[in-house]
Amino acid sequence: KLYWQGVQRWIICFIIGVLTGLTAGLIDFCVESVSRVKFLSIKKLVDQCEAGSCLWKPQIVWFCFNIVLVLVASLLTALVEPVAAGSGIPQIKCYLNGVIVPRVVRIKTLITKVVGVICAVGGGLAVGKEGPMIHSGSVIAAGVSQGRSTSLGIDFKIFRNFRSDTEKRDFVSAGAAAGVSAAFGAPVGGVLFSLEEGASFWNQSLVWRIFFSSMISTMTLNIVQGFIKGHPWDLSYAGLIDFGTFDAVNYKMGDLLIAICMGAFGGLLGALFNHINYKLTVFRMKYVQTNWQKVLEAVMVAAYTPCFAYLLIFFSNDCRDITENKQDNNSVLVKFFCQEGEYSSSAKLFFDTPEATVKHLFHNDPGTYQISTLCIFASGYFFLACWTYGISVPSGLFIPSLLVGAAWGRIVGILVSLVDGDWVELSFYSLVGASAMLGGIVRMTISLTVIIMEATSNVPLGLPVMISLIVAKWVGDQFNEGIYDLHIHLQGVPILGWEPLPMPTNISAKSVMSHPVTVFRMRESVDRIVRVLKEEPHNGFPVVEDYDLDNPVITDGCETFGTFRGLILRSQLVTMLQKKLFLENPGVNEIISRLKVAEFNEAYPRYIPIQKVSITPVEAQFTVDLAPFMNQSHYVVLESASYASIFRKFRSLGLRHMVVINFKNQVIGIVTRKDLARYMVTFKNGEINIREKTIIM
Amino acid sequence: KLYWQGVQRWIICFIIGVLTGLTAGLIDFCVESVSRVKFLSIKKLVDQCEAGSCLWKPQIVWFCFNIVLVLVASLLTALVEPVAAGSGIPQIKCYLNGVIVPRVVRIKTLITKVVGVICAVGGGLAVGKEGPMIHSGSVIAAGVSQGRSTSLGIDFKIFRNFRSDTEKRDFVSAGAAAGVSAAFGAPVGGVLFSLEEGASFWNQSLVWRIFFSSMISTMTLNIVQGFIKGHPWDLSYAGLIDFGTFDAVNYKMGDLLIAICMGAFGGLLGALFNHINYKLTVFRMKYVQTNWQKVLEAVMVAAYTPCFAYLLIFFSNDCRDITENKQDNNSVLVKFFCQEGEYSSSAKLFFDTPEATVKHLFHNDPGTYQISTLCIFASGYFFLACWTYGISVPSGLFIPSLLVGAAWGRIVGILVSLVDGDWVELSFYSLVGASAMLGGIVRMTISLTVIIMEATSNVPLGLPVMISLIVAKWVGDQFNEGIYDLHIHLQGVPILGWEPLPMPTNISAKSVMSHPVTVFRMRESVDRIVRVLKEEPHNGFPVVEDYDLDNPVITDGCETFGTFRGLILRSQLVTMLQKKLFLENPGVNEIISRLKVAEFNEAYPRYIPIQKVSITPVEAQFTVDLAPFMNQSHYVVLESASYASIFRKFRSLGLRHMVVINFKNQVIGIVTRKDLARYMVTFKNGEINIREKTIIM
C-alpha cells in the first residue's frame, strides 16, 4: 500500500507537468496570435498612410485593441476572482510557507489567471506572463493532487490519501516548479525556486519528484511549441521566454568589475522601484477599493501605455534601413514617421511581445538603437512597469524588469565601447543589466541565477550574472525588502522568515503565547463542544486531564488548564459531531474502531461550518470521547523555551500551533504563527527596537 | 555585534573559497606535471626502441613510476591518516548529517589527502581527484571557520563565536560546495551537492553564503589556471575537469528514447559495480586489516593497472595515422606496436590524465577508437575501478565512472550510426553514457544533473542527461543503494535518512528510547558528577527536580527520574569542574554571572577528558548548581509520540538527543541518534520486517 502511494505521487507529478506545459503552450499561442493580429493591422494602416497626416488612424486602432483587451482582463479579475491579480508569486510564497491564503488554488482562479494574462499581455501592458504561469502551475498541482474539484463538484474518487494540507503543499511546490520550468525553460531553476520560496526542508524524494514534474513540463511545452511552429518532435523550444543564442563570450577581469558596478546600479534602481511601488500600493489600499475604481485604473494604464509608445516613436524618430534587419524575420517592422524603405526602431521595441523585445535588446546589432531611444525607453518603461504592477490584472514582473535592465545594460555596453574604442559584446552588457535589474527588484538569489543560466543556455555567462545578482541584492537590501516580501507584509500575512528575529533572550514561550486557552477534557459534553466551536475561531484545541472548568488552578502565578494529553483539530470535532460518535449511542465503539483516517479528510479542504451541523437538544446532553482521535504526538514546548527555539521548530517542521506546558505538563498557553510573526525588529543606533505589527489573516 | 558576526561569516566564506580554489590549482598543477614527466619519458623510451623487441624497457619504467607513487600515497594514508583513504564523500555526508566522524576535518587529513591524491592519480590508478577535492574543501572550511588549528597548536584568536558543532557544520557545507565547485567548475552544482548531502534545512542566508564560497572558489581556480597556462586573467578555465566544448546538439525524440535505455543500462551496471564493491569491502574488513596488508594491496593494484593497459595496447593494436590527430595538441602519442608515423590509439586512453581521457572519449573523431578497443577498455576499467575504490589511497570515483560510461556510450553511438546509416553526434552518446554510469553508481540526483550541465557548459544537453540519470537511479535503486550509502552503512554510522522508516504506528517514543537514564539534580554533588562522567559515555544529561536516587518512583509501570527541567552537556560539566564553580567557593555567583558562552567553547572541539580534571577529596564533597547553565529550551517529547514524529524532529532540527517525558513531565528515557538509526526495514511478500542493525560509533 505504501508502495502504491509512492507510485501515485509520481503519477500526479507527471500529470502536473503535462498540464502545466499544455497551459503554458496555450497561453503562449494565444498571446502570439492576439499580438500578431494587432500589430499586423496597425502596420497595414500605417503603410496605407502615405502622407503621414493620417497616422491617427492606426493610433486609434492601437488604443482600441489595448483598452478592450485590458478591460476584459480587469473585469474578469475584479468581478470573478480578485486574488488572480498580480503575479501570484507572493500568494504562492505564503501558501508554501504554511499560511492558508483563501481561494488562491481554486480552479476559478486558474481560469481568470490564464484568460486575464492573455488579455493583459495582448493588450500591450508592461507585464509578463511568467509570474502568472507559476501561479497557474500551482493551481493545477493543487487540483490534480486532490483528484477532484470542489468548485465544479467533480470528484474522481482518486488520490484520497493526499487530501491534507501537508501533502497538498508538497504537490503545490511541484506545480510552482513546473510553472517556472515552463515559463523559462529552466527545470533546475524551477526546483530551486520552489525550494527557495517554499518547501523549507530538503527532502530528497520530494525534490526528486519536483524535478521530475519540472522536466515533464518543459518537455511538454517543447513538444507543443514544436507542433505549433511546424517542426513536430524537434525539441528546441525550451520555454515561454527564450533569450536567444549567446555566442561564446570571452570576458575578462575588467568585465567582471563592470558587472559589479552594474549590479550595484541595478540594486539601487530596484530599491527605488520597490519604494515607489510600495507607496503606490499603500495609496491603492486606501483609495482604489471598489471594483469600478480598479477597472478604471487598469484602463487608464492601458490607455497610457500606447501613448507613451507613440510619444517615444514620435520624438526619438530612430529610423533604420529596412534591409539592415537581417536577424529577426518574425518582427513586425513599422515605418511610422520614417522614410519609405526605413522602419522605426523605437516602434520595434513595442511592436512585438515583450519576450521578443527582450531578445531583440540582447542580440540586435550594435547600431540598431540610438542611445537616446534606449534612455527614454528604459526610464519610461521603468515607471510604467512600476505603475502597472498592482493593478487589477494578472501581471508578471519578470519581463518588464528584464526589459528595463536590458535597455540600460545596452546603454552601458555602448558607452563602454565608446570609451574603450574597441568592439564589445553588447549582449553581455544587456544580459548583466537585465539580471541586475531583476535581482534588484525581486531579490531572489540562487534560483534566479540558475533560471537566467538555463534561459541563456550559456554556463560561462553564469559567473557575471551571479556577481551582478549578489551585488544587486546586497545593495537593494540596504534600503528595503524584495517586492514580493513588501507585498506580503502589506497584506499582513503571518509569514515566517528564514531565521528567528534577534529577540532578547528573556522572550520565552511564556511571553509570546496566547493565554488563556480553550481546552477540552478527554470526555467532553456535546453541548460545550458546539458552543466553543461557534465562539472560537481556532483550528486546534488541547485535550487535557484533571481540569475543572469552574475552578481554575494557578501554578507559579499563571493560570493552568490541566495536564496535556493531546491535540484535537476543529475539523475532527465537526466530523465527530456529524457522524454522531456519542458515547451514549449504542455500538459507537465499534463504529469508531472501523473509522478510517480518510473519512476525516473527506470534506477537505472545505469543512462544513459548525453552524450547519444539526444537534438535537437530546444529543446536546451526550458526551464524546476525544481520546481515540486526538494527536498524541503533537509538539509541546516548555514555558521556558526561547523565542528562537520555538521559531525554529515552527519553521522547520511547518507547524501551525504548539502547546505551551509548564514543568508539570499542564497546559498554560498556545503559540500560533501569528504570535511569532507579529514582531518586527528594527535596528537603530545600535539599539534593537521591537514593534508589533498587524497581522490580519 | 550581530552585524559584525554576519560580516565575519562572509569573510570566512571568502577565505574558504580562495583556499579551496588554490588547493585545487595546486593539485591540478602537480598531477599534470607528474603525469607529463612520466608519459614523456616512456614515450622517449618507446621511440628509441626501433625494433620493438626492447619494449620491456618503457614497460619497466612505467611500472616503477606507478608503484613508487602509489607506494607513497598508500604509506601516507595507512600510517599518517587512514581516514583520508577513499573519496571522503561518505565521511563528509555523515559529518553534515550530524554524526561526529573522528579526525575527518583535521589538517593532517588534508595534507594526506592532497599529497596522496597527487601520487595516486600520478601513479596511474583508476581514480579521480574530484572526490578528494570535496573532502579537502570541507577540511579547509572547518579549519578556517575555527580560526585555529588544534593539531598545529596555532590559535589566531579570531572567529571564536563559531566554535560550536552547528556553526562549524554550516561552514563545512560551504567548504564541500567550494570543493565541488573547484572540481567541476560548477558553483551551482556545488551548492546543490552540499544541500542534497547535508544541510537538510534550506536557510536562505546560509545557502547564499555557500553559493558565494563556491563562486569564489571557481574564480580563484580560474585565475590560478590562467596564470599556470600562461593566459593570466583569462577566465576560461572553469574546473579541474573540463568536458570540452559540446556543439549545439539537435536531438530528437528518438535520441531521448535511447537515453532512457542507456540510463537503464547504466543503472544495471552501477548496481553491479556497487554489489561487487560491497562484497569486496566486506572481504577487506575481514582480511585486509593491518597497515602492511593495505599497502600491499594498493601496490598490487598499482602494478596491475599498467599490466592491463599494456595488454590492451598489445591485443587491440588500434593504430592511427599520427597526422589524423588534429584536435588535442597536448596529448602524448605513443606508437608502441604500431608502424612508424602511426600512434596507438589504445595507448592514448592511458597516456594522459584520466580527466583528459574523458574529454578525448567525448570529443575525438568518430574513427579514433575501434569498437573492440572500447569494449575491452570499458569492461576492464570497470573492474579495475571497482577493485581500486576502497584501497588505502585517496581516490575519487567520479572520473573512473565517467570514463567507463563514456567508453560504452561511445560504443552505443557507433552502433547507432551503423544501424541508422546516418552521421550521429558521438559526443551526445558518450556524455549520456557517462552520466548514466555515474548516476548508476553514486545515485545522486539533482546535484549531479547540474554538475554535469555546468561541466559541459551546455544547457540543452541537460535534458537527456537528466533523463538518463533519473532512469539510472530508478533501475539501480531496485537492487541496492548508492555506493556512498553502502559504505556508510558498512561502517555502522548512525546516519538518518530523509524520511522516517515505515514503522508500525505502535512504535512510540517509549519503545525506541534508552532506559534507564542517568540524570542530575539541579544541585548535584561534585563526587557524583565526576563518577557519572567517568562511567557513562553520553554527551548530554537531563537535569531534574524531585528525584531521589535511592528510591525510584514507578509511574504507569515505568521507572521515572524526576521532573524535567533542562539538559546539560558533558562539555559544560567538565568546564564547570575545571573552573571550580562550586557553591561552597566564596564569590562563585559573581564568577558565574561574568562567565561568557565563549569560555565554554574555548576547548572546542577537543574537550579535556574528565580523567584529566583534578578534583581534590575536599572538593569532591562540594556541590554544583546546574540551573544557570542547563539548556531550558531543550526539546522534549511525550512518551506517546510516534517514531515518525520523533524522526522528523531529529532530522529537521539536527538534534542529537531528545528527552522523553511522561504526562507528568517526568523523565522516563532519552532518545539518541543511535536509537533511531538502528532499525532496518525490509519488505518481503507484502510483509514488513524490522531488523536491528549494528551501530558502532
JSON list of N, CA and C in Angstrom, two decimals, chain B residues 59 62-68 70-71 123-125 295-310 384 387 391:
[
{"chain": "B", "resi": 59, "resn": "GLN", "atom": "N", "xyz": [58.14, -0.35, -20.39]},
{"chain": "B", "resi": 59, "resn": "GLN", "atom": "CA", "xyz": [57.21, -1.04, -19.51]},
{"chain": "B", "resi": 59, "resn": "GLN", "atom": "C", "xyz": [57.73, -1.03, -18.06]},
{"chain": "B", "resi": 62, "resn": "TRP", "atom": "N", "xyz": [57.49, 2.49, -16.65]},
{"chain": "B", "resi": 62, "resn": "TRP", "atom": "CA", "xyz": [56.07, 2.73, -16.35]},
{"chain": "B", "resi": 62, "resn": "TRP", "atom": "C", "xyz": [55.71, 2.11, -15.01]},
{"chain": "B", "resi": 63, "resn": "PHE", "atom": "N", "xyz": [56.06, 0.83, -14.87]},
{"chain": "B", "resi": 63, "resn": "PHE", "atom": "CA", "xyz": [55.84, 0.10, -13.62]},
{"chain": "B", "resi": 63, "resn": "PHE", "atom": "C", "xyz": [56.41, 0.83, -12.41]},
{"chain": "B", "resi": 64, "resn": "CYS", "atom": "N", "xyz": [57.70, 1.17, -12.56]},
{"chain": "B", "resi": 64, "resn": "CYS", "atom": "CA", "xyz": [58.38, 1.76, -11.42]},
{"chain": "B", "resi": 64, "resn": "CYS", "atom": "C", "xyz": [57.72, 3.07, -11.00]},
{"chain": "B", "resi": 65, "resn": "PHE", "atom": "N", "xyz": [57.48, 3.93, -11.98]},
{"chain": "B", "resi": 65, "resn": "PHE", "atom": "CA", "xyz": [56.80, 5.20, -11.70]},
{"chain": "B", "resi": 65, "resn": "PHE", "atom": "C", "xyz": [55.54, 4.95, -10.89]},
{"chain": "B", "resi": 66, "resn": "ASN", "atom": "N", "xyz": [54.68, 4.09, -11.43]},
{"chain": "B", "resi": 66, "resn": "ASN", "atom": "CA", "xyz": [53.38, 3.87, -10.80]},
{"chain": "B", "resi": 66, "resn": "ASN", "atom": "C", "xyz": [53.53, 3.32, -9.39]},
{"chain": "B", "resi": 67, "resn": "ILE", "atom": "N", "xyz": [54.38, 2.28, -9.27]},
{"chain": "B", "resi": 67, "resn": "ILE", "atom": "CA", "xyz": [54.47, 1.62, -7.97]},
{"chain": "B", "resi": 67, "resn": "ILE", "atom": "C", "xyz": [55.04, 2.56, -6.92]},
{"chain": "B", "resi": 68, "resn": "VAL", "atom": "N", "xyz": [56.05, 3.31, -7.30]},
{"chain": "B", "resi": 68, "resn": "VAL", "atom": "CA", "xyz": [56.65, 4.22, -6.30]},
{"chain": "B", "resi": 68, "resn": "VAL", "atom": "C", "xyz": [55.62, 5.26, -5.86]},
{"chain": "B", "resi": 70, "resn": "VAL", "atom": "N", "xyz": [52.32, 5.21, -6.01]},
{"chain": "B", "resi": 70, "resn": "VAL", "atom": "CA", "xyz": [51.21, 4.64, -5.23]},
{"chain": "B", "resi": 70, "resn": "VAL", "atom": "C", "xyz": [51.69, 4.20, -3.86]},
{"chain": "B", "resi": 71, "resn": "LEU", "atom": "N", "xyz": [52.94, 3.73, -3.79]},
{"chain": "B", "resi": 71, "resn": "LEU", "atom": "CA", "xyz": [53.50, 3.34, -2.51]},
{"chain": "B", "resi": 71, "resn": "LEU", "atom": "C", "xyz": [53.52, 4.53, -1.56]},
{"chain": "B", "resi": 123, "resn": "GLY", "atom": "N", "xyz": [50.18, 8.20, -10.20]},
{"chain": "B", "resi": 123, "resn": "GLY", "atom": "CA", "xyz": [50.58, 6.80, -10.29]},
{"chain": "B", "resi": 123, "resn": "GLY", "atom": "C", "xyz": [49.69, 5.98, -11.20]},
{"chain": "B", "resi": 124, "resn": "GLY", "atom": "N", "xyz": [48.82, 6.62, -11.92]},
{"chain": "B", "resi": 124, "resn": "GLY", "atom": "CA", "xyz": [48.06, 5.93, -12.95]},
{"chain": "B", "resi": 124, "resn": "GLY", "atom": "C", "xyz": [46.93, 5.04, -12.45]},
{"chain": "B", "resi": 125, "resn": "LEU", "atom": "N", "xyz": [46.57, 5.17, -11.18]},
{"chain": "B", "resi": 125, "resn": "LEU", "atom": "CA", "xyz": [45.44, 4.37, -10.70]},
{"chain": "B", "resi": 125, "resn": "LEU", "atom": "C", "xyz": [44.14, 4.84, -11.34]},
{"chain": "B", "resi": 295, "resn": "VAL", "atom": "N", "xyz": [48.86, -1.56, 2.39]},
{"chain": "B", "resi": 295, "resn": "VAL", "atom": "CA", "xyz": [49.84, -1.02, 1.45]},
{"chain": "B", "resi": 295, "resn": "VAL", "atom": "C", "xyz": [50.11, -2.03, 0.34]},
{"chain": "B", "resi": 296, "resn": "LEU", "atom": "N", "xyz": [50.20, -3.28, 0.73]},
{"chain": "B", "resi": 296, "resn": "LEU", "atom": "CA", "xyz": [50.46, -4.33, -0.25]},
{"chain": "B", "resi": 296, "resn": "LEU", "atom": "C", "xyz": [49.36, -4.37, -1.31]},
{"chain": "B", "resi": 297, "resn": "GLU", "atom": "N", "xyz": [48.10, -4.26, -0.84]},
{"chain": "B", "resi": 297, "resn": "GLU", "atom": "CA", "xyz": [47.01, -4.30, -1.80]},
{"chain": "B", "resi": 297, "resn": "GLU", "atom": "C", "xyz": [47.10, -3.11, -2.76]},
{"chain": "B", "resi": 298, "resn": "ALA", "atom": "N", "xyz": [47.39, -1.94, -2.21]},
{"chain": "B", "resi": 298, "resn": "ALA", "atom": "CA", "xyz": [47.49, -0.76, -3.06]},
{"chain": "B", "resi": 298, "resn": "ALA", "atom": "C", "xyz": [48.58, -0.95, -4.12]},
{"chain": "B", "resi": 299, "resn": "VAL", "atom": "N", "xyz": [49.72, -1.50, -3.70]},
{"chain": "B", "resi": 299, "resn": "VAL", "atom": "CA", "xyz": [50.81, -1.71, -4.65]},
{"chain": "B", "resi": 299, "resn": "VAL", "atom": "C", "xyz": [50.41, -2.75, -5.70]},
{"chain": "B", "resi": 300, "resn": "MET", "atom": "N", "xyz": [49.67, -3.75, -5.27]},
{"chain": "B", "resi": 300, "resn": "MET", "atom": "CA", "xyz": [49.19, -4.75, -6.23]},
{"chain": "B", "resi": 300, "resn": "MET", "atom": "C", "xyz": [48.34, -4.10, -7.31]},
{"chain": "B", "resi": 301, "resn": "VAL", "atom": "N", "xyz": [47.42, -3.26, -6.87]},
{"chain": "B", "resi": 301, "resn": "VAL", "atom": "CA", "xyz": [46.56, -2.56, -7.84]},
{"chain": "B", "resi": 301, "resn": "VAL", "atom": "C", "xyz": [47.42, -1.69, -8.75]},
{"chain": "B", "resi": 302, "resn": "ALA", "atom": "N", "xyz": [48.39, -1.01, -8.14]},
{"chain": "B", "resi": 302, "resn": "ALA", "atom": "CA", "xyz": [49.27, -0.14, -8.92]},
{"chain": "B", "resi": 302, "resn": "ALA", "atom": "C", "xyz": [50.03, -0.93, -9.96]},
{"chain": "B", "resi": 303, "resn": "ALA", "atom": "N", "xyz": [50.43, -2.16, -9.62]},
{"chain": "B", "resi": 303, "resn": "ALA", "atom": "CA", "xyz": [51.17, -2.99, -10.56]},
{"chain": "B", "resi": 303, "resn": "ALA", "atom": "C", "xyz": [50.25, -3.55, -11.63]},
{"chain": "B", "resi": 304, "resn": "TYR", "atom": "N", "xyz": [49.03, -3.84, -11.24]},
{"chain": "B", "resi": 304, "resn": "TYR", "atom": "CA", "xyz": [48.12, -4.46, -12.18]},
{"chain": "B", "resi": 304, "resn": "TYR", "atom": "C", "xyz": [47.67, -3.48, -13.26]},
{"chain": "B", "resi": 305, "resn": "THR", "atom": "N", "xyz": [47.48, -2.21, -12.85]},
{"chain": "B", "resi": 305, "resn": "THR", "atom": "CA", "xyz": [46.93, -1.21, -13.78]},
{"chain": "B", "resi": 305, "resn": "THR", "atom": "C", "xyz": [47.75, -1.08, -15.07]},
{"chain": "B", "resi": 306, "resn": "PRO", "atom": "N", "xyz": [49.08, -0.87, -15.01]},
{"chain": "B", "resi": 306, "resn": "PRO", "atom": "CA", "xyz": [49.81, -0.79, -16.29]},
{"chain": "B", "resi": 306, "resn": "PRO", "atom": "C", "xyz": [49.82, -2.12, -17.04]},
{"chain": "B", "resi": 307, "resn": "CYS", "atom": "N", "xyz": [49.75, -3.24, -16.29]},
{"chain": "B", "resi": 307, "resn": "CYS", "atom": "CA", "xyz": [49.67, -4.53, -16.98]},
{"chain": "B", "resi": 307, "resn": "CYS", "atom": "C", "xyz": [48.44, -4.57, -17.86]},
{"chain": "B", "resi": 308, "resn": "PHE", "atom": "N", "xyz": [47.33, -4.19, -17.28]},
{"chain": "B", "resi": 308, "resn": "PHE", "atom": "CA", "xyz": [46.08, -4.18, -18.03]},
{"chain": "B", "resi": 308, "resn": "PHE", "atom": "C", "xyz": [46.21, -3.29, -19.25]},
{"chain": "B", "resi": 309, "resn": "ALA", "atom": "N", "xyz": [46.78, -2.10, -19.03]},
{"chain": "B", "resi": 309, "resn": "ALA", "atom": "CA", "xyz": [46.94, -1.15, -20.13]},
{"chain": "B", "resi": 309, "resn": "ALA", "atom": "C", "xyz": [47.82, -1.75, -21.22]},
{"chain": "B", "resi": 310, "resn": "TYR", "atom": "N", "xyz": [48.91, -2.37, -20.80]},
{"chain": "B", "resi": 310, "resn": "TYR", "atom": "CA", "xyz": [49.85, -2.95, -21.75]},
{"chain": "B", "resi": 310, "resn": "TYR", "atom": "C", "xyz": [49.20, -4.05, -22.58]},
{"chain": "B", "resi": 384, "resn": "LEU", "atom": "N", "xyz": [38.58, -2.72, -12.83]},
{"chain": "B", "resi": 384, "resn": "LEU", "atom": "CA", "xyz": [39.73, -2.06, -12.23]},
{"chain": "B", "resi": 384, "resn": "LEU", "atom": "C", "xyz": [39.27, -0.98, -11.24]},
{"chain": "B", "resi": 387, "resn": "TRP", "atom": "N", "xyz": [37.80, -2.49, -8.16]},
{"chain": "B", "resi": 387, "resn": "TRP", "atom": "CA", "xyz": [38.81, -3.00, -7.25]},
{"chain": "B", "resi": 387, "resn": "TRP", "atom": "C", "xyz": [39.51, -1.85, -6.54]},
{"chain": "B", "resi": 391, "resn": "ILE", "atom": "N", "xyz": [40.82, 0.85, -1.72]},
{"chain": "B", "resi": 391, "resn": "ILE", "atom": "CA", "xyz": [42.18, 0.60, -1.25]},
{"chain": "B", "resi": 391, "resn": "ILE", "atom": "C", "xyz": [42.65, 1.83, -0.51]}
]
